[in-house]
């Protein structure tokens, strides 16, 4: 319906019978009936060139009495809003809106569009006196020239305007003959037509005959466009009526109900800017006609349509076109030729606006109808309406200049608008460079400035026309900016439409982000205008522009608005709802607590409304609560319990270390040839999870996981359980209840703000179930008595691969099968291990850490055998304890797979291999003793020793097994220091120097008593073997006790054992009741990695001691231990054999502290004092001259720091680079030096940084000695510790 | 609007905000501004179209004022690596904003040189925030 060029407006006045014919045929009015047939080709003479041109003209015929004229400004908004409410698609709605605006809005006072050019009178052959009706209608038309007349005009319509005075307005007379009418006859028809022709002239009279009496298939859909318009109009009017009655109704005493409900239009006041209020009711209005035309069939045939077309064609040819040609000629001659020169100042009248709201607004200027400006305007409008845009453009161009000169800015803006429209219609081929862009820039702004409170239809029409031209020229951004100017006018629905169109233009300009913003603005305006469907649609269209951009606030705003508007309009889809919920869930943790409460409620409500009958729980609550996937632990079977699992196990022992010990235990239980298949009871992120592990049937498969509440408010979860899939069953029990694993549920869980809790849930597979997989966590999130079922997928990711180039460049992870399990059909043995006695977490070096366990068979299988495997093969003893507290030691065996792993079989002494070690329900007690390492924690002298692993494995008669394991790791301190010195080689006398290393300040009492001395040699040692066995005898049998910082010396001698003698130990006390552990002495195993100068002595002298410590808090502890030193005679022999001088100097390096804190911002240089002790123990007893030199790691100049290995980049220097000293035989030199460093790091203060050059007396060759490495950690801190 | 208000954002390559700050820092938001707090985010996001358009036509990093919506002006700065700094402001303060952008650019470069920081990651460094606060106080008051 809408077009850039307005259509000529024709009035239609009909008799009552004529209207009845239209109603009977299913139409609202006659104009409704003839609407589709109003376009016609005709020849029009152009007034300037005086040439005829063929034009296609569409007439806009309005039935004044029925449809009425253009709508008043008070009613128009309701109809426009109704147009927007018609459908939920914003583009469709806006198209209809523009149609309604173009068809219903009043014209501006500065133009002649919307003025009736001619009048058609219609009477029916049914009328009693058709010619009399004509007379009445002519009189009625005449009264309509009076602006105060309210005759015939529906109350919601403005008074019609006429292009010419009554006498000059062309009239046309039509006799309607409906052959369906019972009273119609052809004779009367012809007679009446003849009378009409005689009265009004042959050319001015026509007869329209309608013959059809049924609905025609050919005419289907012809009236759809006008039907839709009429529908919108009626609904809008109804709403306007409703609104006006609502406004009146709340009167205090009911006095307002004076209006009759049967006259709905009467209460709609006309508030027109130019027209006075019209309060009358149309006498011809048909309140019930709406029902008729909407529901009834349209009885019209193709022949009828052709008849109408013929009538209108003749009307155009003989009536309208000649009149228009004449009028255009007249106007051109009087006004058009002057081109602004002869502008009549006398005819110009100015009316100053009396009711302007703003005092600074430009005073509007209007022109009289017969002024030269209006004559030019009328000419231009006629030229445009009748297909001469080029000529119209010339007229508009001249006119707009004159108007601008007159400062009639509103009139100028309207003329400028039509100037652009005419130019664009005349020359659509012009591009952006050729078009007069400057014409497009100002009209909208001028109209907004000068006419905004009065004429929003003009502003909107202007903005739409200008934007269309911009768009056709490819200037979409300018089109959008032009439309965006409209946002300053009042009326949310109007601004919303303009913003939506602006968004479309931005979209076409490739500015998606601007487009989305304007869509949001439009949506907000639609929401304010109570059009939620379009608001929802605009928000929906804006949504993708913010996808995955993490604009949290915007995501939240969009999601909330969409949910609100969607609910109001009832147009929400599940896809959009789930997207909104997803975004809200993602953004929720970033909000304030009060907003979080609100949003959580919104989320739960939305889930409840839009996903009420879901079969599957929703997977949108991915982060509320957050499942910490890296904490997922799967426990296969009933043991270990959750509190028995060592979280830091992976830090103490590598997975290979565990496998070595497990394999040793496996071979000990099943024999060396039995294939090892692995035995994993707990899978976590540090274990090997690529294989699917076994879990026993009839026992729980437990999953532990941490849940974190990311919100600042507490959340309540109910009925937490695991989701299980991929269940495989044995054939035969498929689908039965037995095949479905039972699930353990947690009834209620409250997570406080930002709290993390570990939960344990389980699956209980029964016999018959072969395989299953846990794939999710199910729970109900409860908010305000409302809860929603939700599901969080549990999918663990394996370790990242980084071996190949492809793996290094991209992120590839291994499969993680920790949540899948195959179900072992045979039962596993189950033993409960209760630790009865265990030592402290920290210990002294060489201390005996004694464990006692009670074991009980709590399963349904007899335990056939049990073994203990450990990697501390030279430091562990194990055995059982009987009822009489008698300790029975088990024999240690080195494992078949690894010589550094020891195993102990527990069932030693059993008579038969079929005897059970532990029957069902039976209890036993076992023990194991572990000797602490001989080096304190943090020592850098000894190579790093792996932690002690104790693994107890047991098996049932059917070959299934299970394990219990523990890592023994703790801090160690030195208690005593031992050195041996040879006194006499012949008698093999030697002394053992003992020193209690516990400082007086560290303990109230620290007494160490020496209990026993023995010689020993570990079978596993690969060092130099001593062929003859010896025993040690102290020279004096006395009680040896040393307290804090005290020293003592035991003199003893080694005595060879006589034939058959096996006792290799000597007790220094007879009163002790201590049972010494039967562990082996430390084994010395050579490897290629060992220091080439270090000598390994397999023969050891063991000193068993007992310590009583009372610490400063008064806590008394008593324990035993055994320290070992090398056999000094064997050592001497080895050194001689080596024939080396490298053992001549004993060098040690000490630092004050392992960890130093230094404030580098206060002082750039940190000083690190060290003490170097060099003892001359030359076998040839020569004095030695030593020089200690700083040997820089980087000795040559380098081009860049990147060429230096990272460990050599530390800057450190010493106070004196070279120190020299002469040391006599058995003397010790103590050299104190200071390292200076500039950065916090880990430094080796000895090692390769220092070298000792020694020249022994009588020799000219310098021998280089190494300084042992001592690591010192320097930390940057705000304070300095000296 | 009596008080000067500024909203600064660093925008990553996928139009995602990697750092945001309102000036003056720590000023309590009124109820009204809480209700419309999303508006400056929308304006900032929409202005990126104009910023990108300007960035293609000029070799300057500082693009001056590129957009306006109601009382909010939008100034922009585009780094060599096409990270965009935008500033929404209610009052004209071109020189101060230019200085602020320059300082923040240097701070951003230093932050980006951290080997643990990946381009386009959200900046959560308190030191960076402190610097932004400091320069905001210095140039935007």
mmCIF file of N, CA and C in Angstrom, chain A residues 477 499 506 510-518 520-521 539 545-546 548-554 556-558 591 595 599 811, chain B residues 7 9 11 14-17 20 34 37-50 52-53 67-69 84 86 118:
data_model
loop_
_atom_site.group_PDB
_atom_site.id
_atom_site.type_symbol
_atom_site.label_atom_id
_atom_site.label_comp_id
_atom_site.label_asym_id
_atom_site.label_seq_id
_atom_site.Cartn_x
_atom_site.Cartn_y
_atom_site.Cartn_z
ATOM 1 N N UNK A 477 24.896 3.473 6.377
ATOM 2 C CA UNK A 477 25.254 4.061 7.669
ATOM 3 C C UNK A 477 24.549 5.408 7.843
ATOM 4 N N UNK A 499 14.329 2.980 15.461
ATOM 5 C CA UNK A 499 15.564 2.319 15.911
ATOM 6 C C UNK A 499 15.712 0.952 15.249
ATOM 7 N N UNK A 506 22.185 -0.428 9.797
ATOM 8 C CA UNK A 506 23.541 -0.690 10.312
ATOM 9 C C UNK A 506 23.987 -2.098 9.922
ATOM 10 N N UNK A 510 27.218 -3.381 7.454
ATOM 11 C CA UNK A 510 28.256 -4.251 8.011
ATOM 12 C C UNK A 510 28.654 -3.860 9.417
ATOM 13 N N UNK A 511 27.841 -3.079 10.084
ATOM 14 C CA UNK A 511 28.164 -2.652 11.457
ATOM 15 C C UNK A 511 27.256 -3.406 12.429
ATOM 16 N N UNK A 512 27.611 -4.649 12.625
ATOM 17 C CA UNK A 512 26.769 -5.544 13.425
ATOM 18 C C UNK A 512 26.648 -5.116 14.864
ATOM 19 N N UNK A 513 27.726 -4.522 15.396
ATOM 20 C CA UNK A 513 27.700 -4.153 16.809
ATOM 21 C C UNK A 513 26.797 -2.950 17.045
ATOM 22 N N UNK A 514 26.844 -1.999 16.097
ATOM 23 C CA UNK A 514 25.925 -0.857 16.177
ATOM 24 C C UNK A 514 24.480 -1.363 16.029
ATOM 25 N N UNK A 515 24.318 -2.274 15.084
ATOM 26 C CA UNK A 515 22.979 -2.806 14.828
ATOM 27 C C UNK A 515 22.411 -3.439 16.088
ATOM 28 N N UNK A 516 23.245 -4.212 16.758
ATOM 29 C CA UNK A 516 22.745 -4.891 17.962
ATOM 30 C C UNK A 516 22.378 -3.870 19.044
ATOM 31 N N UNK A 517 23.166 -2.813 19.146
ATOM 32 C CA UNK A 517 22.881 -1.780 20.146
ATOM 33 C C UNK A 517 21.534 -1.121 19.841
ATOM 34 N N UNK A 518 21.310 -0.794 18.580
ATOM 35 C CA UNK A 518 20.047 -0.138 18.234
ATOM 36 C C UNK A 518 18.869 -1.103 18.378
ATOM 37 N N UNK A 520 18.722 -3.290 20.755
ATOM 38 C CA UNK A 520 18.448 -3.268 22.200
ATOM 39 C C UNK A 520 17.667 -2.003 22.572
ATOM 40 N N UNK A 521 18.067 -0.876 21.973
ATOM 41 C CA UNK A 521 17.342 0.366 22.242
ATOM 42 C C UNK A 521 15.888 0.243 21.777
ATOM 43 N N UNK A 539 15.329 -8.085 21.046
ATOM 44 C CA UNK A 539 16.381 -8.622 21.932
ATOM 45 C C UNK A 539 16.952 -9.913 21.339
ATOM 46 N N UNK A 545 25.110 -11.001 18.515
ATOM 47 C CA UNK A 545 26.255 -10.081 18.460
ATOM 48 C C UNK A 545 27.096 -10.143 19.728
ATOM 49 N N UNK A 546 26.522 -10.651 20.801
ATOM 50 C CA UNK A 546 27.263 -10.697 22.067
ATOM 51 C C UNK A 546 27.679 -12.114 22.429
ATOM 52 N N UNK A 548 29.650 -15.303 23.039
ATOM 53 C CA UNK A 548 31.024 -15.684 23.373
ATOM 54 C C UNK A 548 31.967 -14.490 23.479
ATOM 55 N N UNK A 549 31.438 -13.344 23.813
ATOM 56 C CA UNK A 549 32.304 -12.177 23.965
ATOM 57 C C UNK A 549 32.530 -11.841 25.439
ATOM 58 N N UNK A 550 31.821 -12.519 26.292
ATOM 59 C CA UNK A 550 32.026 -12.392 27.742
ATOM 60 C C UNK A 550 31.796 -10.969 28.252
ATOM 61 N N UNK A 551 30.855 -10.251 27.648
ATOM 62 C CA UNK A 551 30.435 -8.982 28.229
ATOM 63 C C UNK A 551 29.393 -9.361 29.282
ATOM 64 N N UNK A 552 29.875 -9.685 30.457
ATOM 65 C CA UNK A 552 29.002 -10.266 31.474
ATOM 66 C C UNK A 552 27.749 -9.457 31.740
ATOM 67 N N UNK A 553 27.900 -8.157 31.900
ATOM 68 C CA UNK A 553 26.756 -7.312 32.245
ATOM 69 C C UNK A 553 25.735 -7.340 31.110
ATOM 70 N N UNK A 554 26.230 -7.314 29.891
ATOM 71 C CA UNK A 554 25.313 -7.295 28.746
ATOM 72 C C UNK A 554 24.614 -8.647 28.594
ATOM 73 N N UNK A 556 23.907 -10.653 30.929
ATOM 74 C CA UNK A 556 22.907 -10.744 31.985
ATOM 75 C C UNK A 556 21.680 -9.919 31.612
ATOM 76 N N UNK A 557 21.907 -8.705 31.152
ATOM 77 C CA UNK A 557 20.796 -7.819 30.809
ATOM 78 C C UNK A 557 19.947 -8.428 29.701
ATOM 79 N N UNK A 558 20.605 -8.897 28.670
ATOM 80 C CA UNK A 558 19.860 -9.479 27.544
ATOM 81 C C UNK A 558 19.060 -10.698 27.983
ATOM 82 N N UNK A 591 28.195 -11.351 39.882
ATOM 83 C CA UNK A 591 27.251 -10.330 40.333
ATOM 84 C C UNK A 591 27.330 -10.126 41.850
ATOM 85 N N UNK A 595 21.941 -9.453 43.740
ATOM 86 C CA UNK A 595 21.583 -9.776 42.352
ATOM 87 C C UNK A 595 21.670 -11.276 42.096
ATOM 88 N N UNK A 599 18.905 -13.474 40.407
ATOM 89 C CA UNK A 599 19.161 -14.184 39.137
ATOM 90 C C UNK A 599 18.986 -15.698 39.299
ATOM 91 N N UNK A 811 46.812 -28.889 21.565
ATOM 92 C CA UNK A 811 46.533 -29.494 22.864
ATOM 93 C C UNK A 811 45.832 -30.833 22.662
ATOM 94 N N UNK B 7 34.409 5.736 31.789
ATOM 95 C CA UNK B 7 34.417 4.266 31.798
ATOM 96 C C UNK B 7 35.477 3.841 30.795
ATOM 97 N N UNK B 9 37.765 0.775 29.035
ATOM 98 C CA UNK B 9 37.775 -0.675 28.763
ATOM 99 C C UNK B 9 38.850 -0.994 27.740
ATOM 100 N N UNK B 11 39.646 -3.749 24.956
ATOM 101 C CA UNK B 11 38.866 -4.735 24.205
ATOM 102 C C UNK B 11 39.805 -5.628 23.414
ATOM 103 N N UNK B 14 38.518 -10.441 19.912
ATOM 104 C CA UNK B 14 37.186 -10.995 19.637
ATOM 105 C C UNK B 14 36.102 -10.118 20.251
ATOM 106 N N UNK B 15 36.397 -8.841 20.411
ATOM 107 C CA UNK B 15 35.446 -7.863 20.971
ATOM 108 C C UNK B 15 35.111 -8.137 22.427
ATOM 109 N N UNK B 16 35.943 -8.884 23.104
ATOM 110 C CA UNK B 16 35.646 -9.194 24.501
ATOM 111 C C UNK B 16 36.390 -8.216 25.395
ATOM 112 N N UNK B 17 35.764 -7.762 26.475
ATOM 113 C CA UNK B 17 36.483 -6.847 27.365
ATOM 114 C C UNK B 17 37.529 -7.616 28.160
ATOM 115 N N UNK B 20 38.287 -3.613 32.549
ATOM 116 C CA UNK B 20 37.291 -2.544 32.640
ATOM 117 C C UNK B 20 37.500 -1.772 33.934
ATOM 118 N N UNK B 34 23.040 2.075 38.876
ATOM 119 C CA UNK B 34 23.040 0.610 38.945
ATOM 120 C C UNK B 34 22.052 0.029 37.931
ATOM 121 N N UNK B 37 23.553 0.398 34.426
ATOM 122 C CA UNK B 37 24.995 0.156 34.367
ATOM 123 C C UNK B 37 25.394 -0.546 33.082
ATOM 124 N N UNK B 38 24.445 -1.234 32.481
ATOM 125 C CA UNK B 38 24.777 -1.947 31.245
ATOM 126 C C UNK B 38 24.855 -1.000 30.058
ATOM 127 N N UNK B 39 24.342 0.240 30.214
ATOM 128 C CA UNK B 39 24.249 1.135 29.060
ATOM 129 C C UNK B 39 25.638 1.485 28.519
ATOM 130 N N UNK B 40 26.574 1.828 29.424
ATOM 131 C CA UNK B 40 27.895 2.191 28.889
ATOM 132 C C UNK B 40 28.624 0.987 28.291
ATOM 133 N N UNK B 41 28.291 -0.191 28.731
ATOM 134 C CA UNK B 41 28.870 -1.377 28.088
ATOM 135 C C UNK B 41 28.336 -1.489 26.661
ATOM 136 N N UNK B 42 27.029 -1.268 26.523
ATOM 137 C CA UNK B 42 26.431 -1.318 25.181
ATOM 138 C C UNK B 42 27.045 -0.253 24.273
ATOM 139 N N UNK B 43 27.198 0.958 24.828
ATOM 140 C CA UNK B 43 27.736 2.046 24.006
ATOM 141 C C UNK B 43 29.170 1.712 23.599
ATOM 142 N N UNK B 44 29.924 1.217 24.556
ATOM 143 C CA UNK B 44 31.313 0.850 24.269
ATOM 144 C C UNK B 44 31.398 -0.231 23.210
ATOM 145 N N UNK B 45 30.562 -1.226 23.345
ATOM 146 C CA UNK B 45 30.572 -2.325 22.370
ATOM 147 C C UNK B 45 30.154 -1.832 20.993
ATOM 148 N N UNK B 46 29.130 -0.982 20.958
ATOM 149 C CA UNK B 46 28.641 -0.484 19.663
ATOM 150 C C UNK B 46 29.681 0.418 19.006
ATOM 151 N N UNK B 47 30.437 1.144 19.817
ATOM 152 C CA UNK B 47 31.422 2.071 19.254
ATOM 153 C C UNK B 47 32.565 1.347 18.553
ATOM 154 N N UNK B 48 32.691 0.061 18.802
ATOM 155 C CA UNK B 48 33.795 -0.686 18.178
ATOM 156 C C UNK B 48 33.700 -0.674 16.659
ATOM 157 N N UNK B 49 32.485 -0.610 16.141
ATOM 158 C CA UNK B 49 32.321 -0.533 14.688
ATOM 159 C C UNK B 49 32.983 0.729 14.154
ATOM 160 N N UNK B 50 32.768 1.823 14.855
ATOM 161 C CA UNK B 50 33.333 3.099 14.411
ATOM 162 C C UNK B 50 34.845 3.094 14.631
ATOM 163 N N UNK B 52 36.872 0.560 14.592
ATOM 164 C CA UNK B 52 37.509 -0.255 13.549
ATOM 165 C C UNK B 52 37.555 0.499 12.228
ATOM 166 N N UNK B 53 36.485 1.233 11.953
ATOM 167 C CA UNK B 53 36.428 2.004 10.716
ATOM 168 C C UNK B 53 37.524 3.080 10.725
ATOM 169 N N UNK B 67 32.740 8.573 18.660
ATOM 170 C CA UNK B 67 31.300 8.299 18.670
ATOM 171 C C UNK B 67 30.654 9.054 19.834
ATOM 172 N N UNK B 68 29.349 9.136 19.755
ATOM 173 C CA UNK B 68 28.628 9.826 20.832
ATOM 174 C C UNK B 68 27.246 9.200 20.951
ATOM 175 N N UNK B 69 26.811 9.040 22.171
ATOM 176 C CA UNK B 69 25.438 8.590 22.382
ATOM 177 C C UNK B 69 24.900 9.295 23.614
ATOM 178 N N UNK B 84 42.099 -2.698 21.414
ATOM 179 C CA UNK B 84 41.437 -1.388 21.423
ATOM 180 C C UNK B 84 41.168 -0.908 22.847
ATOM 181 N N UNK B 86 39.002 1.851 24.812
ATOM 182 C CA UNK B 86 37.926 2.819 24.622
ATOM 183 C C UNK B 86 37.639 3.519 25.939
ATOM 184 N N UNK B 118 48.654 -14.520 28.199
ATOM 185 C CA UNK B 118 48.365 -14.749 26.779
ATOM 186 C C UNK B 118 47.491 -13.613 26.274
#
